[in-house]
Coordinates of C-alpha atoms and ligand atoms in Angstrom, one line a residue:
M1 CA 103.9 79.3 66.3
S2 CA 100.5 79.2 64.5
D3 CA 100.1 80.8 61.1
F4 CA 96.7 82.0 62.1
D5 CA 95.6 85.0 64.2
Y6 CA 93.6 82.7 66.4
D7 CA 93.2 79.0 67.1
L8 CA 89.4 79.5 67.2
F9 CA 87.1 82.3 65.9
V10 CA 83.5 82.0 67.2
I11 CA 80.8 83.8 65.4
G12 CA 77.8 84.4 67.7
G13 CA 77.7 85.3 71.4
G14 CA 74.8 83.1 72.5
S15 CA 74.8 80.3 75.0
G16 CA 76.5 77.8 72.7
G17 CA 79.2 80.2 71.3
V18 CA 80.1 81.7 74.6
R19 CA 80.5 78.4 76.3
A20 CA 82.6 76.9 73.5
A21 CA 84.8 80.1 73.4
R22 CA 85.4 80.0 77.2
V23 CA 86.1 76.3 77.4
A24 CA 88.5 76.4 74.4
A25 CA 90.3 79.4 75.9
A26 CA 90.6 77.5 79.2
Q27 CA 92.4 74.8 77.2
G28 CA 95.0 77.4 76.3
A29 CA 93.6 78.2 72.8
K30 CA 93.8 81.7 71.5
V31 CA 90.1 82.6 71.0
A32 CA 88.1 85.5 69.5
L33 CA 84.3 85.9 69.4
A34 CA 82.2 88.2 67.3
E35 CA 78.6 89.2 68.1
D36 CA 76.7 91.8 66.2
D37 CA 73.9 92.1 68.8
R38 CA 73.8 91.8 72.5
M39 CA 76.0 89.3 74.3
G40 CA 74.0 86.4 75.6
G41 CA 72.0 85.7 72.4
T42 CA 68.4 84.5 72.1
C43 CA 68.2 82.6 75.4
V44 CA 69.4 85.4 77.7
I45 CA 68.3 88.5 75.8
R46 CA 65.0 87.6 74.0
G47 CA 64.2 84.0 74.9
C48 CA 64.3 81.6 77.8
V49 CA 65.4 84.1 80.5
P50 CA 63.0 87.0 79.9
K51 CA 60.2 84.5 79.0
K52 CA 60.7 82.7 82.4
L53 CA 60.6 86.0 84.2
M54 CA 57.4 86.8 82.5
V55 CA 56.1 83.4 83.5
F56 CA 56.8 84.3 87.1
A57 CA 55.2 87.7 86.7
S58 CA 52.0 86.2 85.2
S59 CA 51.7 83.5 87.8
Y60 CA 51.0 85.9 90.6
R61 CA 47.5 86.6 89.3
E62 CA 46.2 83.2 90.6
G63 CA 48.1 83.7 93.8
F64 CA 45.7 86.4 95.1
S65 CA 42.6 84.2 95.0
D66 CA 44.6 81.2 96.2
A67 CA 45.9 83.2 99.2
R68 CA 42.3 84.2 100.1
A69 CA 41.3 80.5 100.0
Y70 CA 44.0 79.9 102.5
G71 CA 42.8 82.6 104.9
W72 CA 44.8 85.6 103.8
D73 CA 43.0 88.9 103.6
V74 CA 44.4 90.1 100.2
K75 CA 42.8 91.9 97.3
D76 CA 43.6 91.4 93.6
G77 CA 46.5 93.7 92.8
D78 CA 47.0 95.7 89.6
F79 CA 49.9 94.7 87.3
H80 CA 52.1 97.5 86.1
W81 CA 53.7 96.4 82.9
N82 CA 56.2 99.4 82.8
V83 CA 57.5 98.6 86.3
F84 CA 58.0 95.0 85.3
R85 CA 59.5 95.7 81.9
D86 CA 62.0 98.2 83.2
H87 CA 63.1 95.8 85.9
L88 CA 63.3 93.1 83.3
H89 CA 65.7 95.1 81.1
T90 CA 67.8 96.1 84.1
E91 CA 68.2 92.4 84.8
L92 CA 69.0 91.6 81.2
D93 CA 71.7 94.3 81.1
R94 CA 73.2 92.7 84.2
L95 CA 73.2 89.3 82.7
E96 CA 74.7 90.6 79.4
Q97 CA 77.5 92.1 81.5
V98 CA 78.0 88.7 83.3
Y99 CA 78.5 87.1 79.9
R100 CA 81.0 89.7 78.8
N101 CA 82.9 89.4 82.0
L102 CA 83.0 85.6 81.6
L103 CA 84.6 86.0 78.2
D104 CA 87.0 88.7 79.3
G105 CA 88.0 86.6 82.3
S106 CA 88.7 83.6 80.0
G107 CA 91.0 85.7 77.8
V108 CA 88.6 85.7 74.8
E109 CA 88.9 88.7 72.5
I110 CA 85.5 90.2 71.8
F111 CA 84.5 91.9 68.6
D112 CA 81.1 93.7 68.8
S113 CA 80.6 93.3 65.1
R114 CA 79.0 91.1 62.5
A115 CA 81.4 88.6 61.0
V116 CA 81.1 86.7 57.7
L117 CA 83.2 84.0 56.2
K118 CA 85.7 84.8 53.4
D119 CA 87.4 81.4 53.2
A120 CA 87.9 78.2 55.2
H121 CA 90.1 80.0 57.7
T122 CA 89.2 83.7 57.4
V123 CA 86.4 85.9 58.7
Q124 CA 85.7 89.5 57.8
L125 CA 84.3 91.9 60.3
A126 CA 81.8 94.7 59.5
D127 CA 84.6 97.3 59.2
G128 CA 86.3 95.1 56.5
V129 CA 89.1 93.9 58.8
T130 CA 89.9 90.2 58.3
K131 CA 91.0 87.7 60.9
S132 CA 92.3 84.2 60.3
A133 CA 91.7 81.2 62.5
K134 CA 92.6 77.5 62.5
H135 CA 89.1 76.7 63.3
I136 CA 85.9 78.7 62.9
L137 CA 82.7 78.0 64.9
V138 CA 79.4 79.3 63.6
A139 CA 76.9 79.7 66.5
T140 CA 74.7 82.4 65.1
G141 CA 71.4 80.9 66.3
G142 CA 68.0 81.6 64.6
H143 CA 65.3 84.2 64.3
P144 CA 61.5 84.2 64.4
V145 CA 59.7 84.1 61.1
K146 CA 56.3 85.5 60.1
P147 CA 54.1 83.7 57.6
D148 CA 54.3 84.8 54.0
M149 CA 51.0 86.6 53.7
P150 CA 49.8 90.1 53.0
N151 CA 50.2 92.6 55.9
A152 CA 52.2 90.1 58.0
H153 CA 54.4 93.1 58.8
L154 CA 51.6 94.3 61.1
G155 CA 52.2 91.4 63.4
I156 CA 54.9 91.2 66.0
V157 CA 57.2 88.3 67.0
S158 CA 58.5 87.0 70.3
D159 CA 61.5 89.3 70.3
D160 CA 59.1 92.3 70.4
I161 CA 57.1 91.1 73.4
F162 CA 59.7 92.3 75.9
H163 CA 59.6 95.8 74.5
L164 CA 55.9 96.5 74.3
P165 CA 55.2 100.1 75.3
E166 CA 52.2 99.1 77.3
L167 CA 50.3 95.9 78.1
P168 CA 47.7 95.3 75.4
Q169 CA 44.1 94.6 76.2
S170 CA 43.8 92.0 73.5
M171 CA 46.2 89.8 71.6
L172 CA 45.9 87.2 68.9
I173 CA 48.6 84.6 69.0
V174 CA 49.1 82.5 65.8
G175 CA 50.8 79.1 66.2
G176 CA 50.6 76.1 68.4
G177 CA 54.2 75.4 69.3
Y178 CA 56.3 76.2 72.4
I179 CA 56.4 79.9 71.9
A180 CA 52.7 80.4 71.0
C181 CA 51.5 78.3 74.0
E182 CA 53.9 79.8 76.5
F183 CA 53.0 83.4 75.6
A184 CA 49.3 82.6 75.4
C185 CA 49.5 81.6 79.1
I186 CA 51.8 84.4 80.1
M187 CA 49.7 87.2 78.5
A188 CA 46.5 85.7 79.8
G189 CA 48.1 85.6 83.3
L190 CA 49.0 89.2 83.0
G191 CA 45.4 90.1 82.2
V192 CA 45.4 90.3 78.4
K193 CA 42.4 88.8 76.5
V194 CA 44.2 86.2 74.5
T195 CA 42.9 84.5 71.4
Q196 CA 45.0 81.7 69.8
F197 CA 44.8 80.3 66.3
Y198 CA 46.4 77.0 65.6
R199 CA 46.1 75.5 62.1
G200 CA 46.3 71.9 63.2
A201 CA 43.9 69.7 65.1
Q202 CA 45.7 70.0 68.5
I203 CA 48.4 72.3 69.9
L204 CA 51.9 71.2 70.6
R205 CA 52.3 68.8 67.6
G206 CA 54.8 66.1 68.2
F207 CA 54.2 65.9 72.0
D208 CA 52.2 63.3 73.9
D209 CA 48.6 63.4 72.9
E210 CA 47.2 63.2 76.4
A211 CA 49.5 65.9 77.7
R212 CA 48.5 68.1 74.7
G213 CA 44.8 67.5 75.4
L214 CA 45.1 68.4 79.1
I215 CA 47.2 71.5 78.4
A216 CA 44.7 72.7 75.8
E217 CA 41.9 72.2 78.3
M218 CA 43.8 74.1 81.1
M219 CA 44.6 76.9 78.7
R220 CA 40.9 77.3 77.8
E221 CA 40.1 77.1 81.6
Q222 CA 42.5 80.0 82.0
G223 CA 40.4 82.1 79.7
I224 CA 42.4 81.6 76.5
D225 CA 40.1 81.6 73.5
L226 CA 41.9 78.8 71.7
H227 CA 40.8 77.9 68.1
T228 CA 42.3 74.8 66.5
G229 CA 42.0 74.1 62.8
T230 CA 42.1 77.9 62.4
N231 CA 44.4 80.4 60.7
I232 CA 44.3 84.0 59.5
V233 CA 43.0 84.5 56.0
E234 CA 43.2 88.3 56.0
M235 CA 44.6 91.1 58.2
K236 CA 44.7 94.8 58.0
P237 CA 44.8 97.9 60.2
A238 CA 41.5 98.6 61.9
D239 CA 42.0 102.4 61.7
A240 CA 39.8 105.3 60.9
Q241 CA 40.1 104.7 57.1
H242 CA 38.3 101.4 57.7
P243 CA 35.6 102.4 60.3
E244 CA 33.6 99.4 59.3
N245 CA 36.4 97.3 60.8
A246 CA 36.3 99.1 64.1
V247 CA 32.7 98.2 64.8
P248 CA 32.4 95.4 67.3
T249 CA 30.5 92.4 66.0
A250 CA 29.1 89.3 67.7
S251 CA 32.1 87.4 66.5
D252 CA 34.5 90.0 68.0
A253 CA 33.1 89.0 71.4
A254 CA 33.4 85.3 70.5
M255 CA 37.1 85.9 69.6
G256 CA 37.7 87.9 72.8
A257 CA 38.4 91.3 71.4
D258 CA 36.8 94.1 73.4
V259 CA 36.7 96.6 70.6
Q260 CA 34.9 99.3 72.6
Q261 CA 37.6 99.6 75.1
M262 CA 40.4 99.4 72.6
K263 CA 42.6 102.4 72.0
A264 CA 45.0 102.9 69.2
L265 CA 48.5 102.0 70.5
Q266 CA 51.4 103.8 69.1
T267 CA 54.5 101.7 69.3
D268 CA 57.9 101.5 67.9
V269 CA 58.1 97.7 67.8
S270 CA 59.7 96.7 64.5
G271 CA 57.2 98.7 62.4
A272 CA 54.4 96.6 63.8
G273 CA 51.8 97.3 66.4
E274 CA 50.9 100.7 65.0
G275 CA 47.3 100.3 66.1
P276 CA 44.6 97.7 66.3
I277 CA 44.5 95.0 63.6
W278 CA 41.4 93.6 62.0
V279 CA 41.6 89.9 61.4
K280 CA 39.5 87.5 59.4
S281 CA 40.0 83.8 60.1
T282 CA 39.5 80.6 58.2
N283 CA 36.5 79.9 60.4
G284 CA 34.8 83.0 59.0
R285 CA 35.0 85.0 62.1
E286 CA 36.3 88.6 62.3
G287 CA 37.9 90.3 65.2
V288 CA 40.1 93.3 66.2
F289 CA 43.2 92.9 68.3
D290 CA 45.7 95.3 69.8
Y291 CA 48.4 93.0 68.7
V292 CA 48.9 89.9 66.5
L293 CA 51.8 87.8 67.7
F294 CA 53.2 85.4 65.1
A295 CA 54.8 82.4 66.9
T296 CA 55.0 80.5 63.7
G297 CA 58.5 79.0 64.0
R298 CA 62.2 80.1 63.7
S299 CA 64.8 80.0 61.0
P300 CA 68.6 79.5 61.2
N301 CA 70.7 82.7 60.9
T302 CA 72.7 81.7 57.8
Q303 CA 71.8 84.5 55.4
D304 CA 74.5 86.5 53.7
M305 CA 77.3 85.0 55.7
G306 CA 79.3 83.7 52.8
L307 CA 78.7 80.1 53.9
E308 CA 77.7 78.4 50.6
E309 CA 80.4 80.5 48.8
I310 CA 83.1 78.7 50.7
G311 CA 81.5 75.2 50.3
I312 CA 79.4 74.8 53.4
Q313 CA 76.3 72.8 52.8
I314 CA 73.0 74.4 53.7
G315 CA 69.8 72.3 54.3
R316 CA 66.3 72.8 53.1
R317 CA 65.4 75.0 56.1
G318 CA 68.4 77.2 55.8
E319 CA 70.4 75.2 58.4
I320 CA 74.1 74.4 58.3
L321 CA 74.5 70.7 57.7
V322 CA 77.0 69.1 60.1
D323 CA 78.0 65.7 61.1
E324 CA 77.8 64.1 64.6
Y325 CA 80.9 66.2 65.6
S326 CA 79.3 69.4 64.5
Q327 CA 81.8 69.6 61.6
S328 CA 80.5 71.2 58.3
A329 CA 81.4 70.2 54.8
V330 CA 84.4 72.6 55.2
P331 CA 86.6 70.7 57.7
S332 CA 87.9 73.8 59.5
V333 CA 84.4 75.2 60.0
Y334 CA 82.0 73.8 62.7
A335 CA 78.5 74.8 63.7
I336 CA 76.5 74.4 66.9
G337 CA 73.1 75.4 68.2
D338 CA 70.0 76.6 66.5
V339 CA 71.9 77.5 63.3
T340 CA 72.2 73.7 62.7
N341 CA 68.4 73.2 63.5
R342 CA 69.0 69.9 65.2
V343 CA 67.4 70.2 68.7
N344 CA 66.8 73.9 69.3
L345 CA 67.3 74.2 73.0
T346 CA 69.9 76.2 75.0
P347 CA 71.3 73.3 77.0
V348 CA 71.7 71.3 73.8
A349 CA 73.7 74.2 72.1
I350 CA 75.9 74.3 75.2
R351 CA 76.4 70.5 75.0
E352 CA 77.3 70.8 71.4
G353 CA 79.8 73.5 72.2
M354 CA 81.5 71.4 74.8
A355 CA 81.6 68.3 72.6
F356 CA 83.2 70.5 69.9
V357 CA 85.9 71.7 72.3
E358 CA 86.4 68.1 73.5
T359 CA 86.8 66.9 69.9
V360 CA 88.9 69.7 68.4
F361 CA 91.0 71.1 71.4
K362 CA 91.2 68.1 73.7
G363 CA 91.9 65.4 71.1
N364 CA 88.9 63.4 72.3
P365 CA 86.5 63.0 69.4
T366 CA 83.0 63.3 71.1
P367 CA 79.8 62.9 69.1
I368 CA 76.9 64.9 70.4
D369 CA 74.3 62.7 72.2
H370 CA 70.8 63.9 71.2
D371 CA 69.0 60.9 72.8
L372 CA 66.6 61.3 75.7
I373 CA 66.8 65.1 76.2
P374 CA 64.4 66.3 78.9
S375 CA 62.6 69.5 78.2
A376 CA 59.8 71.7 79.5
I377 CA 57.2 73.9 78.0
F378 CA 56.4 76.7 80.4
T379 CA 52.7 76.8 79.9
Q380 CA 50.5 77.1 83.0
P381 CA 50.6 74.3 84.1
E382 CA 54.0 73.3 82.8
Y383 CA 54.7 70.3 80.7
G384 CA 57.9 68.3 81.4
T385 CA 58.8 65.5 79.1
V386 CA 61.6 63.1 78.4
G387 CA 61.7 60.2 75.9
L388 CA 59.0 58.9 73.6
T389 CA 55.4 59.9 73.4
E390 CA 52.9 57.1 73.8
E391 CA 52.1 57.4 70.1
A392 CA 55.8 57.0 69.0
A393 CA 56.5 54.2 71.4
R394 CA 53.5 52.2 70.2
E395 CA 55.0 52.3 66.7
Q396 CA 58.3 51.0 68.0
E397 CA 57.4 48.1 70.3
E398 CA 54.8 46.7 72.7
I399 CA 54.2 49.0 75.6
E400 CA 52.4 49.5 78.9
V401 CA 51.0 52.9 79.8
Y402 CA 50.8 54.0 83.4
C403 CA 48.8 57.2 83.8
T404 CA 47.1 59.2 86.4
S405 CA 45.4 62.6 86.4
F406 CA 44.2 64.3 89.6
R407 CA 43.6 67.7 91.3
P408 CA 46.6 68.5 93.4
M409 CA 46.0 69.2 97.1
Q410 CA 47.1 72.8 96.9
T411 CA 44.7 73.9 94.2
A412 CA 41.9 71.5 95.2
F413 CA 41.9 73.3 98.6
A414 CA 41.5 76.6 96.9
G415 CA 38.6 75.3 94.9
K416 CA 40.4 75.5 91.6
P417 CA 39.8 73.1 88.7
G418 CA 43.4 72.6 87.7
R419 CA 44.4 69.0 87.1
V420 CA 47.8 67.4 86.7
L421 CA 48.9 64.4 84.6
M422 CA 51.6 61.9 85.4
K423 CA 52.4 59.3 82.7
L424 CA 55.0 56.6 82.1
V425 CA 55.4 54.8 78.9
V426 CA 57.0 51.4 79.6
S427 CA 58.6 48.8 77.3
K428 CA 57.0 45.4 77.6
V429 CA 60.2 43.8 76.4
N430 CA 62.8 45.1 78.8
R431 CA 60.6 47.2 81.3
K432 CA 62.6 50.3 80.6
I433 CA 60.8 53.7 80.9
L434 CA 60.6 54.9 77.3
G435 CA 58.8 58.1 78.0
C436 CA 57.9 60.2 81.1
H437 CA 55.3 63.0 80.8
I438 CA 54.3 65.4 83.5
V439 CA 51.8 68.2 83.2
A440 CA 51.8 70.0 86.6
P441 CA 53.0 73.2 88.3
N442 CA 56.8 73.0 88.3
A443 CA 56.9 70.0 86.0
G444 CA 60.1 71.5 84.5
E445 CA 61.8 71.0 87.9
M446 CA 60.4 67.5 88.2
I447 CA 61.4 66.3 84.7
Q448 CA 65.0 67.3 85.2
L449 CA 65.3 64.7 88.0
A450 CA 63.1 62.0 86.3
G451 CA 65.3 62.6 83.2
I452 CA 68.4 61.3 85.1
A453 CA 66.6 58.0 85.9
V454 CA 65.3 57.6 82.3
K455 CA 68.7 58.5 80.8
M456 CA 70.3 55.8 83.1
G457 CA 67.9 53.2 81.7
A458 CA 65.6 52.9 84.7
T459 CA 62.9 50.3 84.5
K460 CA 59.3 50.5 85.8
E461 CA 60.4 48.3 88.7
D462 CA 63.2 50.8 89.6
F463 CA 60.5 53.5 89.9
D464 CA 58.3 51.1 91.9
R465 CA 61.2 50.4 94.3
T466 CA 61.6 54.1 95.1
V467 CA 59.8 55.2 98.2
A468 CA 57.3 58.1 97.6
V469 CA 57.9 61.5 99.0
H470 CA 54.7 62.4 100.8
P471 CA 52.7 64.5 100.4
T472 CA 53.8 65.7 96.9
M473 CA 52.4 65.7 93.4
S474 CA 55.4 63.8 92.0
E475 CA 55.0 60.8 94.4
E476 CA 52.4 59.6 92.0
I477 CA 55.2 58.8 89.5
V478 CA 56.4 56.0 91.8
T479 CA 53.0 54.7 93.0
M480 CA 51.2 53.8 89.8
R481 CA 50.8 50.0 90.2
D482 CA 48.6 48.9 87.2
P483 CA 48.9 49.8 83.6
M484 CA 46.0 51.9 82.3
R485 CA 46.4 50.1 78.9
T486 CA 48.8 48.1 76.8
A487 CA 49.4 48.4 73.1
Ligands
NDP501 P1 57.5 75.6 66.6 O1 58.1 75.0 65.4 O2 57.5 74.8 67.9 O3 56.0 76.0 66.3 C1 55.6 76.8 65.2 C2 54.1 76.8 65.2 O4 53.7 77.6 64.2 C3 53.6 75.4 64.9 O5 52.4 75.2 65.6 C4 53.3 75.5 63.4 O6 52.2 74.7 63.0 C5 52.8 76.9 63.3 N1 53.1 77.5 62.0 C6 54.2 77.4 61.2 N2 54.0 78.1 60.0 C7 52.7 78.6 60.1 C8 51.9 79.4 59.2 N3 52.4 79.8 58.0 N4 50.7 79.7 59.6 C9 50.2 79.3 60.7 N5 50.9 78.6 61.6 C10 52.1 78.2 61.3 O7 58.2 77.0 66.8 P2 58.3 78.0 68.0 O8 58.5 79.3 67.3 O9 57.2 77.9 68.9 O10 59.6 77.6 68.8 C11 60.8 77.4 68.1 C12 61.8 76.5 68.8 O11 62.3 77.2 69.9 C13 61.1 75.3 69.4 O12 61.1 74.2 68.4 C14 62.0 75.0 70.5 O13 63.0 74.1 70.1 C15 62.5 76.3 71.0 N6 61.8 76.8 72.2 C16 61.9 76.0 73.3 C17 61.3 76.4 74.5 C18 61.4 75.6 75.7 O14 62.3 74.8 75.8 N7 60.6 75.8 76.7 C19 60.5 77.7 74.5 C20 60.5 78.4 73.3 C21 61.1 77.9 72.2 P3 52.4 73.1 62.6 O15 52.5 72.4 63.9 O16 51.2 72.8 61.8 O17 53.7 73.0 61.8

């Protein structure tokens, strides 16, 4: 008979926390889970899932002209944001219920409450009730952060996008990471005039240079007014008190803001979006936008949780510091997912949760493997990647680079300029594929499969021995015979 109320108390009902709770319960553990927001967490409620549904919604725009090129008599349709948004939220409600049912079905006790740590084995719920547990798993995720600048409250963050009262005519997106680039493509696809500021020289820092270059080019081709080496220096409401700010200027047009057509939007989005916003940028331009979206990074949810008070170590970016078994400095407390700021991806949080259960409840110490994680950025076209960039590989050892870029059959037929990129970075020493980079429609689907081969340690010759599937885009990945360069 345990001295504790539970064997495991999980704080956070996102992908990682829910999976760990269910798998531990399936092992016979007595498990509780507390969540102070909606069950499903960032991925299901305000991240991957609604984002991907918006990707689908936005991708139909091109479909009309493509269909005409293929002989269909179709006209460009109008997009009704409210129809899509309401359907989206119905779907998210359904998914949230699925998550609850999964927990219920596994025998996990759910507390719809915030929980904080009181000591190494005790959590306190919002109503003051305390619960004890042999192990505590913190899986509280992260939240978007806005830059520290005057009037930043006027901007919205990715969480807010799914609740916009109406589709804006213009939007400025600040940032050059996953979220900024994905939403730039989504909003442009839905018909919004998108301007994007990225402070660095090229978007998607840390990814393969050639892939970044092609994506930036394709985004501009799509009509996104992308400015690199650019940031906001000043922003304020462009309201009647500042009529001078509501007058369109030549630079407004250059930045893509159609001030004439703009109307003051009244929204209830996190105090932001209460009307058009005037922005001055570091390149000296001025413009007015219906919304400013800050996609300037995310921070771990570790504030006011009593973590440091009980001896848990917190890193420079606010993350819980854990070892390879996800164990914190307090041995009974573990942490997984974005709150640890290791690799902030849903499937990684799930893996970390499973490895935690394996270690703690199955007596099989399992360190988490963060090597060769495939991932995709849902720009249009998508970018699928696994392994090293060419730049990182070059630093490590001698390499060969195999690369091809071409117009795929489907879009070439429709007279579209879209290009795709297939690239393999190969070790000269042992011929292993060190990195695979694909920029193409559905590259996310492709990289999942290529990722298996790369994870297995496939060599370039293994790829060469594989017969092409014809006619496909991905066949190029097994038909590149000569290196484009060596380094
Ligand atoms: P990222 O860290 O990827 O990007 C943040 C961007 O904002 C960077 O371009 C950064 O510039 C810029 N930035 C940061 N601070 C400022 C500032 N003060 N002023 C101007 N620009 C600034 O964060 P995201 O929010 O895009 O994504 C968070 C994480 O979520 C990702 O790392 C990823 O792990 C995950 N994610 C994964 C997705 C997927 O798998 N498809 C989709 C969405 C998110 P700089 O480069 O100069 O630092």
